[in-house]
mmCIF file of C-alpha atoms in Angstrom:
data_model
loop_
_atom_site.group_PDB
_atom_site.id
_atom_site.type_symbol
_atom_site.label_atom_id
_atom_site.label_comp_id
_atom_site.label_asym_id
_atom_site.label_seq_id
_atom_site.Cartn_x
_atom_site.Cartn_y
_atom_site.Cartn_z
ATOM 1 C CA MET A 1 0.000 0.000 0.000
ATOM 2 C CA ALA A 2 1.453 3.329 -1.051
ATOM 3 C CA LEU A 3 1.672 6.196 1.403
ATOM 4 C CA PRO A 4 -0.756 9.025 0.735
ATOM 5 C CA VAL A 5 0.628 12.256 -0.644
ATOM 6 C CA LEU A 6 0.197 14.964 1.971
ATOM 7 C CA THR A 7 -0.172 18.644 1.382
ATOM 8 C CA PRO A 8 2.338 20.869 3.202
ATOM 9 C CA GLU A 9 -0.380 21.833 5.699
ATOM 10 C CA GLN A 10 -1.241 18.186 6.394
ATOM 11 C CA ARG A 11 2.430 17.308 6.801
ATOM 12 C CA GLN A 12 2.922 20.205 9.238
ATOM 13 C CA ALA A 13 -0.140 19.152 11.253
ATOM 14 C CA ALA A 14 1.168 15.565 11.427
ATOM 15 C CA LEU A 15 4.569 16.803 12.619
ATOM 16 C CA VAL A 16 2.958 18.899 15.343
ATOM 17 C CA LYS A 17 0.805 15.969 16.478
ATOM 18 C CA ALA A 18 3.834 13.646 16.584
ATOM 19 C CA THR A 19 5.839 16.178 18.592
ATOM 20 C CA GLU A 20 3.022 16.558 21.113
ATOM 21 C CA ALA A 21 2.786 12.768 21.501
ATOM 22 C CA ARG A 22 6.557 12.451 22.087
ATOM 23 C CA GLN A 23 6.466 15.259 24.665
ATOM 24 C CA ALA A 24 3.563 13.630 26.511
ATOM 25 C CA ARG A 25 5.408 10.288 26.664
ATOM 26 C CA ALA A 26 8.567 12.056 27.845
ATOM 27 C CA ALA A 27 6.578 13.781 30.600
ATOM 28 C CA LEU A 28 5.260 10.437 31.867
ATOM 29 C CA LEU A 29 8.765 8.957 31.825
ATOM 30 C CA ALA A 30 10.040 12.007 33.737
ATOM 31 C CA GLN A 31 7.353 11.428 36.385
ATOM 32 C CA LEU A 32 8.540 7.829 36.701
ATOM 33 C CA LYS A 33 12.124 9.015 37.070
ATOM 34 C CA THR A 34 11.270 11.493 39.855
ATOM 35 C CA GLY A 35 9.018 9.028 41.672
ATOM 36 C CA ASP A 36 5.835 11.057 41.196
ATOM 37 C CA LEU A 37 4.398 8.082 39.303
ATOM 38 C CA THR A 38 4.962 4.409 40.062
ATOM 39 C CA LEU A 39 5.214 1.639 37.499
ATOM 40 C CA ALA A 40 1.997 0.120 38.870
ATOM 41 C CA GLU A 41 0.173 3.421 38.335
ATOM 42 C CA LEU A 42 1.556 3.710 34.814
ATOM 43 C CA LEU A 43 0.483 0.168 33.979
ATOM 44 C CA LYS A 44 -3.070 0.919 35.195
ATOM 45 C CA ARG A 45 -3.451 3.965 32.937
ATOM 46 C CA ASP A 46 -5.772 3.503 29.992
ATOM 47 C CA ASP A 47 -4.761 6.433 27.778
ATOM 48 C CA ASP A 48 -2.961 6.231 24.427
ATOM 49 C CA THR A 49 0.065 8.104 25.747
ATOM 50 C CA ALA A 50 0.837 5.473 28.368
ATOM 51 C CA LYS A 51 -0.051 2.571 26.068
ATOM 52 C CA LYS A 52 2.541 3.621 23.482
ATOM 53 C CA ILE A 53 5.511 3.734 25.864
ATOM 54 C CA LYS A 54 7.905 0.817 25.460
ATOM 55 C CA VAL A 55 8.136 -1.335 28.578
ATOM 56 C CA SER A 56 11.931 -1.225 28.438
ATOM 57 C CA GLN A 57 11.870 2.590 28.421
ATOM 58 C CA ALA A 58 9.524 2.676 31.418
ATOM 59 C CA LEU A 59 11.708 0.283 33.397
ATOM 60 C CA ARG A 60 14.910 2.181 32.559
ATOM 61 C CA ALA A 61 13.257 5.403 33.753
ATOM 62 C CA LEU A 62 12.995 3.946 37.246
ATOM 63 C CA SER A 63 15.770 4.727 39.684
ATOM 64 C CA GLY A 64 18.445 2.040 39.865
ATOM 65 C CA ILE A 65 17.382 0.140 36.756
ATOM 66 C CA GLY A 66 19.581 0.183 33.688
ATOM 67 C CA PRO A 67 19.401 -1.685 30.399
ATOM 68 C CA THR A 68 20.693 -4.993 31.800
ATOM 69 C CA LYS A 69 18.419 -5.089 34.822
ATOM 70 C CA ALA A 70 15.441 -3.993 32.692
ATOM 71 C CA ALA A 71 16.110 -6.806 30.222
ATOM 72 C CA ALA A 72 16.338 -9.327 33.073
ATOM 73 C CA LEU A 73 13.050 -8.119 34.591
ATOM 74 C CA MET A 74 11.318 -8.314 31.230
ATOM 75 C CA GLU A 75 12.638 -11.818 30.588
ATOM 76 C CA ARG A 76 11.466 -12.976 34.016
ATOM 77 C CA ALA A 77 8.005 -11.528 33.331
ATOM 78 C CA GLY A 78 7.863 -13.046 29.842
ATOM 79 C CA VAL A 79 7.766 -9.684 28.054
ATOM 80 C CA ASP A 80 9.308 -9.249 24.615
ATOM 81 C CA ASP A 81 11.924 -6.471 24.399
ATOM 82 C CA LYS A 82 9.917 -4.532 21.798
ATOM 83 C CA ARG A 83 6.589 -4.727 23.661
ATOM 84 C CA ARG A 84 4.703 -1.567 24.547
ATOM 85 C CA ILE A 85 2.663 -1.081 27.712
ATOM 86 C CA GLY A 86 -0.618 -1.292 25.813
ATOM 87 C CA GLY A 87 0.320 -4.761 24.572
ATOM 88 C CA LEU A 88 0.933 -6.290 28.000
ATOM 89 C CA GLY A 89 -1.360 -8.899 29.435
ATOM 90 C CA VAL A 90 -2.685 -8.913 32.986
ATOM 91 C CA GLN A 91 -0.209 -11.575 34.101
ATOM 92 C CA GLN A 92 2.753 -9.736 32.551
ATOM 93 C CA ARG A 93 1.756 -6.512 34.296
ATOM 94 C CA ARG A 94 1.422 -8.328 37.625
ATOM 95 C CA LYS A 95 4.801 -10.051 37.223
ATOM 96 C CA LEU A 96 6.546 -6.747 36.454
ATOM 97 C CA VAL A 97 5.046 -5.032 39.500
ATOM 98 C CA ASP A 98 5.850 -8.027 41.725
ATOM 99 C CA ALA A 99 9.443 -8.126 40.464
ATOM 100 C CA LEU A 100 9.932 -4.502 41.514
ATOM 101 C CA SER A 101 8.374 -4.938 44.956
#
């Protein structure tokens, strides 16, 4: 399927929308980093912004968790490394929260 040809105005609107989405995800990750938001709270959110964050990014935003520890937690919970929060099952969410407790 070919991509549609966008007018300059449509392209600009798409760029603005994409920038806003990235900023919203970055704000949630910043809240995780500061401790204002817990992983359990993030996993319970039902908005598109939270659903589109990669699980590995969310884990790495937590204090004391780097790429290696995040990968180990995800493997223990049975989560693929490219999975996003919106694609997690109930059991995977529970295992991630339990692993951090």
